[in-house]
């Protein structure tokens, strides 16, 4: 298990089917922040998308601001801000403002943009998105650390540029680069000494690349005189938890087929295994947990062994089940998975075991103490008003 206490969060793309009211869906995504905070989760990430119908959030910043007003402790981030779609100074300025508004609870996740259809509408060549991401991240990190930056690329210019307000968080806000299978995100993280968020960490290609990508991140960090920490590495994994595997399977039938169709045929993301029953495909590939808290613990152990250790498990907010059942899944995770994964000594279990072992001796001592008090009263006042069974239990009556 983990050598340090694991942290927990959720990634809210979001993924909402077309048959739902989008206004209510967005409200539910804000309610998710409140629910997760109540359960003790550490962070929530909102995505940015502009097409394809399911992923409704165009501005993670707007969601973060609204969620921050509904919560007090949980950290809130963008996963990710699609940096090729924004001038770097404007993105840095907005997140610096949010850092003050949230009193240091904001996190900036950066990536190239996951939907090619978004880039197409803006005339951005998909082949250039990752180069644009690298160029943007390299200056955004410097801006967020309070530097004055001059830079010129073929799509943005910075002329003696700086953010107006130094971030509330010092030396800067939490920042991460998105990673899947390719080394792009790992190289950006290492080059800038920031965290990494591995999407689809349980899908076959990304799972196989976990350790390699972290190794790349560390190597590139050394090359640039930077350091990176596994505590700032986040892995995204889809789970739905219920009392039994059969119940979990029944609950996710509400929306899992539509979700898989969206990712396979609309978003065209290589996440969901193809062919056959969706649930069977996810389980057979070990990509998802659709089962019990013990199944969730086993998946975390699997990710830990494969990666070599990471800092935060991020649950994929997939909406496979209806909303009440989805909230219940998060609750069961918090109640039964988090405590079992935590490797700190469980003093409750130690205490229970010690008391169980010592019970015969302690029970005898308690009985003797009670009998001594009864005997003292009888010696002083006689047996009047004392229940007969208590008198019969006295040692002199048993001799």
Coordinates of C-alpha atoms in Angstrom, one line a residue:
X1 CA 0.0 0.0 0.0
X2 CA 0.9 3.7 0.0
X3 CA 3.9 4.8 2.1
X4 CA 2.1 8.1 2.9
X5 CA -1.5 8.9 3.3
X6 CA -3.3 8.9 -0.1
X7 CA -5.4 11.8 -1.1
X8 CA -8.7 11.6 -3.0
X9 CA -10.5 13.6 -5.6
X10 CA -12.8 13.5 -8.6
X11 CA -12.7 14.6 -12.2
X12 CA -15.9 16.0 -13.6
X13 CA -15.6 16.3 -17.4
X14 CA -18.6 16.3 -17.1
X15 CA -20.3 13.4 -18.9
X16 CA -24.1 14.1 -19.3
X17 CA -26.3 12.3 -21.7
X18 CA -28.3 14.3 -24.2
X19 CA -31.7 13.3 -22.7
X20 CA -31.0 15.3 -19.5
X21 CA -31.7 18.9 -18.8
X22 CA -28.3 20.7 -19.2
X23 CA -29.2 23.4 -16.6
X24 CA -29.9 20.8 -14.0
X25 CA -26.8 18.9 -15.0
X26 CA -24.6 21.9 -14.3
X27 CA -26.3 22.4 -10.9
X28 CA -25.6 18.7 -10.1
X29 CA -21.9 19.3 -11.0
X30 CA -21.8 22.0 -8.4
X31 CA -23.7 19.9 -5.9
X32 CA -20.9 17.3 -6.4
X33 CA -18.4 19.7 -4.9
X34 CA -20.5 20.0 -1.8
X35 CA -21.1 16.3 -1.5
X36 CA -17.4 15.4 -1.9
X37 CA -16.4 18.0 0.6
X38 CA -18.8 16.6 3.2
X39 CA -17.4 13.1 2.6
X40 CA -13.8 14.3 3.1
X41 CA -12.5 14.3 -0.4
X42 CA -9.6 16.6 -1.0
X43 CA -10.2 18.0 -4.5
X44 CA -12.5 18.3 -7.5
X45 CA -11.4 19.0 -11.1
X46 CA -13.7 20.5 -13.8
X47 CA -13.0 20.0 -17.6
X48 CA -13.2 22.4 -20.5
X49 CA -14.9 21.4 -23.7
X50 CA -16.7 23.2 -26.5
X51 CA -18.4 20.5 -28.7
X52 CA -19.8 17.0 -28.9
X53 CA -22.8 17.7 -26.6
X54 CA -21.9 15.7 -23.5
X55 CA -19.2 17.6 -21.7
X56 CA -21.0 20.8 -21.0
X57 CA -18.5 23.0 -19.1
X58 CA -17.0 25.7 -21.4
X59 CA -15.3 27.5 -18.5
X60 CA -13.8 25.6 -15.6
X61 CA -13.1 29.0 -14.0
X62 CA -16.8 29.8 -13.8
X63 CA -17.5 26.4 -12.2
X64 CA -14.6 26.8 -9.7
X65 CA -15.9 30.3 -8.7
X66 CA -19.4 29.0 -8.1
X67 CA -18.3 25.8 -6.3
X68 CA -16.0 27.8 -4.1
X69 CA -19.0 29.8 -2.8
X70 CA -20.7 26.5 -1.9
X71 CA -17.7 25.0 -0.1
X72 CA -15.0 25.9 2.4
X73 CA -12.3 23.3 2.3
X74 CA -12.1 21.2 -0.9
X75 CA -9.6 22.3 -3.5
X76 CA -10.9 23.1 -7.0
X77 CA -9.1 22.8 -10.3
X78 CA -9.3 22.8 -14.1
X79 CA -8.7 19.4 -15.7
X80 CA -7.8 20.7 -17.9
X81 CA -7.7 24.2 -19.2
X82 CA -7.0 23.7 -22.9
X83 CA -4.1 26.1 -23.2
X84 CA -3.9 26.3 -27.0
X85 CA -7.4 28.0 -26.8
X86 CA -6.2 30.9 -24.5
X87 CA -3.6 33.6 -24.5
X88 CA -1.2 32.5 -21.7
X89 CA -1.4 35.9 -19.9
X90 CA -5.2 35.8 -19.8
X91 CA -5.3 32.3 -18.4
X92 CA -2.7 33.2 -15.7
X93 CA -4.6 36.3 -14.8
X94 CA -7.9 34.5 -14.3
X95 CA -6.3 31.8 -12.1
X96 CA -4.4 34.3 -10.0
X97 CA -7.8 36.1 -9.4
X98 CA -9.4 32.8 -8.5
X99 CA -6.6 32.0 -6.1
X100 CA -7.4 35.1 -4.2
X101 CA -11.2 34.5 -4.4
X102 CA -10.9 30.9 -3.1
X103 CA -8.2 31.8 -0.5
X104 CA -5.7 29.4 -2.0
X105 CA -8.0 26.6 -3.0
X106 CA -7.6 26.8 -6.8
X107 CA -5.5 24.4 -9.0
X108 CA -4.5 24.9 -12.6
X109 CA -4.5 21.9 -14.9
X110 CA -3.1 22.3 -18.4
X111 CA -3.4 20.2 -21.5
X112 CA -3.7 20.4 -25.3
X113 CA -7.4 20.0 -25.5
X114 CA -9.0 16.5 -25.7
X115 CA -11.6 17.1 -28.5
X116 CA -10.3 17.5 -32.0
X117 CA -13.7 19.0 -32.8
X118 CA -13.0 21.9 -30.4
X119 CA -9.7 22.7 -32.1
X120 CA -11.3 22.5 -35.6
X121 CA -13.9 25.2 -34.8
X122 CA -11.1 27.5 -33.8
X123 CA -8.9 26.7 -36.9
X124 CA -6.2 25.0 -34.8
X125 CA -4.5 22.1 -36.4
X126 CA -4.6 19.0 -34.2
X127 CA -1.0 18.2 -35.1
X128 CA 0.1 21.5 -33.5
X129 CA -1.9 21.3 -30.3
X130 CA 0.8 19.6 -28.2
X131 CA 3.5 22.0 -29.4
X132 CA 1.2 24.9 -28.5
X133 CA 0.6 23.3 -25.1
X134 CA 4.3 23.1 -24.4
X135 CA 4.9 26.8 -25.4
X136 CA 2.0 28.0 -23.3
X137 CA 2.8 25.9 -20.2
X138 CA 6.4 27.0 -20.2
X139 CA 5.4 30.7 -19.8
X140 CA 2.2 30.2 -17.7
X141 CA 4.3 28.5 -15.0
X142 CA 6.7 31.4 -15.0
X143 CA 3.9 34.0 -14.9
X144 CA 2.2 32.2 -12.0
X145 CA 5.5 32.2 -10.1
X146 CA 5.6 36.0 -10.3
X147 CA 8.1 36.3 -13.1
X148 CA 8.1 39.0 -15.9
X149 CA 8.1 37.2 -19.2
X150 CA 9.0 38.2 -22.7
X151 CA 8.3 35.6 -25.4
X152 CA 7.1 35.3 -29.0
X153 CA 5.7 32.3 -30.8
X154 CA 3.6 32.0 -34.0
X155 CA 0.4 32.3 -31.9
X156 CA 1.1 34.5 -28.9
X157 CA 3.4 37.4 -27.8
X158 CA 4.4 38.4 -24.3
X159 CA 6.1 41.7 -24.0
X160 CA 7.5 42.4 -20.5
X161 CA 4.3 40.6 -19.3
X162 CA 3.4 39.9 -15.7
X163 CA 0.2 39.1 -13.8
X164 CA -1.1 42.0 -11.8
X165 CA -1.7 40.2 -8.5
X166 CA 0.9 37.8 -7.0
X167 CA -1.1 34.6 -6.3
X168 CA -2.6 34.2 -2.9
X169 CA -0.7 30.9 -2.6
X170 CA 3.0 31.1 -2.2
X171 CA 5.2 30.4 -4.0
X172 CA 2.4 29.7 -6.5
X173 CA -0.8 27.7 -7.0
X174 CA -0.8 24.0 -7.6
X175 CA -0.2 23.3 -11.3
X176 CA -0.3 20.1 -13.3
X177 CA 0.1 18.9 -16.9
X178 CA -2.2 16.3 -18.3
X179 CA -0.7 13.0 -19.4
X180 CA -2.1 9.9 -21.0
X181 CA 0.1 7.5 -23.1
X182 CA 2.6 9.7 -24.9
X183 CA 5.4 11.4 -22.9
X184 CA 4.1 14.9 -23.7
X185 CA 2.6 15.6 -20.3
X186 CA 5.4 14.0 -18.5
X187 CA 8.0 16.1 -20.3
X188 CA 6.0 19.3 -19.6
X189 CA 5.7 18.4 -15.9
X190 CA 9.4 17.6 -15.5
X191 CA 10.6 20.6 -17.5
X192 CA 8.6 23.0 -15.3
X193 CA 8.8 21.2 -12.0
X194 CA 5.0 20.9 -11.7
X195 CA 2.6 18.0 -10.9
X196 CA 1.2 15.5 -13.4
X197 CA -2.4 14.2 -13.9
X198 CA -2.6 10.8 -15.7
X199 CA -6.0 10.5 -17.4
X200 CA -7.3 7.0 -18.1
X201 CA -4.6 5.6 -15.9
X202 CA -6.4 2.2 -15.8
X203 CA -6.9 1.8 -19.6
X204 CA -4.4 -0.7 -21.0
X205 CA -2.0 1.7 -22.8
X206 CA -1.9 4.4 -20.2
X207 CA -1.7 1.8 -17.4
X208 CA 1.3 0.1 -19.1
X209 CA 3.0 3.6 -19.5
X210 CA 2.6 4.8 -15.9
X211 CA 6.0 3.9 -14.5
X212 CA 7.7 4.9 -17.8
X213 CA 6.0 8.3 -17.9
X214 CA 7.0 9.1 -14.3
X215 CA 10.5 8.1 -15.1
X216 CA 10.5 10.5 -18.1
X217 CA 9.1 13.2 -15.8
X218 CA 12.0 12.7 -13.3
X219 CA 14.6 12.6 -16.0
X220 CA 13.4 15.8 -17.7
X221 CA 13.2 17.5 -14.4
X222 CA 16.8 16.7 -13.6
X223 CA 17.9 17.9 -17.1
X224 CA 16.3 21.3 -16.3
X225 CA 17.4 21.6 -12.7
X226 CA 14.0 21.0 -11.4
X227 CA 12.5 18.5 -8.9
X228 CA 9.2 16.6 -9.0
X229 CA 7.4 14.8 -6.3
X230 CA 5.2 11.7 -6.6
X231 CA 2.9 13.4 -4.0
X232 CA 1.9 15.7 -6.9
X233 CA 1.1 12.9 -9.2
X234 CA -2.6 12.1 -9.7
X235 CA -4.2 9.1 -11.4
X236 CA -7.7 9.0 -12.8
X237 CA -9.7 5.8 -12.4
X238 CA -13.4 5.0 -13.0
X239 CA -15.3 3.3 -10.2
X240 CA -18.9 2.6 -9.1
X241 CA -19.3 1.1 -5.6
X242 CA -22.2 -0.7 -4.1
X243 CA -22.9 -3.3 -1.4
X244 CA -22.4 -6.2 -3.9
X245 CA -21.0 -6.6 -7.4
X246 CA -24.5 -7.6 -8.6
X247 CA -26.0 -4.4 -7.2
X248 CA -23.2 -2.3 -8.7
X249 CA -23.7 -3.9 -12.1
X250 CA -27.4 -3.3 -12.0
X251 CA -27.0 0.4 -11.0
X252 CA -24.6 1.3 -13.8
X253 CA -26.9 0.0 -16.5
X254 CA -28.7 3.3 -16.1
X255 CA -26.1 5.1 -18.3
X256 CA -23.0 3.1 -19.0
X257 CA -23.9 2.1 -22.6
X258 CA -24.5 5.7 -23.6
X259 CA -21.2 6.8 -21.9
X260 CA -19.3 4.1 -23.8
X261 CA -20.9 5.0 -27.1
X262 CA -20.0 8.7 -26.6
X263 CA -16.3 8.0 -25.9
X264 CA -16.0 5.4 -28.6
X265 CA -18.0 7.0 -31.4
X266 CA -18.4 10.8 -30.7
X267 CA -15.4 11.9 -28.7
X268 CA -13.3 9.2 -30.3
X269 CA -11.1 8.8 -27.3
X270 CA -9.2 5.5 -26.9
X271 CA -10.4 4.8 -23.4
X272 CA -13.2 2.2 -23.5
X273 CA -12.3 -1.3 -24.7
X274 CA -14.3 -2.3 -27.8
X275 CA -16.6 -5.2 -28.4
X276 CA -19.2 -7.1 -26.4
X277 CA -20.9 -6.0 -23.3
X278 CA -19.6 -2.7 -22.0
X279 CA -19.5 -3.8 -18.4
X280 CA -17.8 -7.1 -19.1
X281 CA -15.3 -5.3 -21.3
X282 CA -14.4 -2.8 -18.6
X283 CA -14.1 -5.5 -15.9
X284 CA -12.2 -8.0 -18.1
X285 CA -9.7 -5.3 -18.9
X286 CA -9.4 -4.1 -15.3
X287 CA -10.1 -0.6 -16.5
X288 CA -13.0 0.0 -14.1
X289 CA -14.3 -1.1 -10.8
X290 CA -18.0 -1.9 -10.8
X291 CA -18.3 -3.7 -7.5
X292 CA -17.6 -3.5 -3.8
X293 CA -15.3 -1.5 -1.6
X294 CA -12.9 -4.5 -1.6
X295 CA -12.7 -4.3 -5.3
X296 CA -11.8 -0.6 -5.1
X297 CA -9.1 -1.3 -2.6
X298 CA -7.7 -4.0 -4.9
X299 CA -7.6 -1.5 -7.9
X300 CA -5.7 1.1 -5.8
X301 CA -3.2 -1.6 -4.8
X302 CA -2.8 -2.5 -8.5
X303 CA -2.2 1.1 -9.5
X304 CA 0.3 1.6 -6.7
X305 CA 2.3 -1.5 -7.7
X306 CA 2.3 -0.5 -11.4
X307 CA 3.1 3.2 -10.9
X308 CA 5.6 2.8 -8.0
X309 CA 3.5 5.2 -5.9
X310 CA 1.4 8.3 -6.5
X311 CA -0.2 11.1 -4.4
X312 CA -3.9 11.4 -5.3
X313 CA -6.5 9.0 -6.6
X314 CA -9.0 10.8 -8.8
X315 CA -12.4 9.1 -9.4
X316 CA -13.9 9.6 -12.9
X317 CA -17.3 11.3 -12.5
X318 CA -18.9 9.3 -15.2
X319 CA -22.7 9.3 -14.2
X320 CA -23.1 5.7 -15.0
X321 CA -25.8 5.3 -12.3
X322 CA -28.6 7.6 -11.4
X323 CA -27.7 10.6 -9.2
X324 CA -28.8 9.2 -5.8
X325 CA -26.9 5.9 -6.5
X326 CA -23.9 7.9 -7.7
X327 CA -23.8 9.9 -4.5
X328 CA -24.1 6.7 -2.6
X329 CA -21.1 5.2 -4.4
X330 CA -19.0 8.2 -3.4
X331 CA -20.3 7.8 0.2
X332 CA -19.4 4.1 0.3
X333 CA -15.9 4.9 -1.1
X334 CA -15.4 7.4 1.7
X335 CA -16.7 5.1 4.4
X336 CA -15.1 1.8 3.5
X337 CA -12.3 2.4 1.0
X338 CA -10.4 5.4 2.3
X339 CA -9.9 4.0 5.8
X340 CA -8.7 0.7 4.5
X341 CA -6.2 2.2 2.1
X342 CA -4.7 4.5 4.7
X343 CA -1.6 2.7 6.0
X344 CA -1.3 4.7 9.3
X345 CA -1.9 2.4 12.3
X346 CA -5.6 2.1 12.9
X347 CA -5.7 2.7 16.6
X348 CA -9.4 1.7 16.7
X349 CA -8.5 -1.8 15.5
X350 CA -5.6 -2.1 17.8
X351 CA -7.8 -1.0 20.7
X352 CA -10.5 -3.4 19.9
X353 CA -8.1 -6.3 19.6
X354 CA -6.4 -5.5 22.9
X355 CA -9.8 -5.3 24.7
X356 CA -11.0 -8.5 23.0
X357 CA -7.9 -10.4 24.2
X358 CA -8.1 -8.9 27.7
X359 CA -11.8 -9.3 28.1
X360 CA -11.9 -12.4 30.4
X361 CA -9.4 -10.8 32.8
X362 CA -11.0 -7.4 32.7
X363 CA -14.5 -8.8 33.1
X364 CA -13.4 -10.7 36.2
X365 CA -11.9 -7.6 37.7
X366 CA -15.1 -5.6 37.0
X367 CA -17.2 -8.4 38.6
X368 CA -15.0 -8.6 41.7
X369 CA -15.2 -4.8 42.1
X370 CA -19.0 -4.8 41.9
X371 CA -19.3 -7.7 44.4
X372 CA -17.0 -5.9 46.8
X373 CA -19.3 -2.9 46.7
X374 CA -22.3 -5.0 47.3
X375 CA -20.6 -6.8 50.2
X376 CA -19.6 -3.4 51.8
X377 CA -23.2 -2.2 51.7
X378 CA -24.5 -5.5 53.2
X379 CA -22.0 -5.3 55.9
X380 CA -23.1 -1.8 56.8
X381 CA -26.8 -1.9 56.2
X382 CA -27.8 -5.5 55.8
X383 CA -29.4 -7.2 52.9
X384 CA -32.6 -5.0 52.9
X385 CA -33.5 -3.7 49.5
X386 CA -30.7 -5.7 47.8
X387 CA -32.0 -8.0 45.0
X388 CA -31.8 -11.7 46.0
X389 CA -29.7 -12.7 43.0
X390 CA -27.0 -10.1 44.0
X391 CA -26.9 -11.6 47.5
X392 CA -26.6 -15.1 46.1
X393 CA -23.7 -13.9 43.9
X394 CA -21.6 -12.8 46.9
X395 CA -18.6 -15.0 47.6
X396 CA -19.7 -16.0 51.1
X397 CA -23.0 -17.3 49.7
X398 CA -21.1 -19.4 47.2
X399 CA -18.8 -21.0 49.7

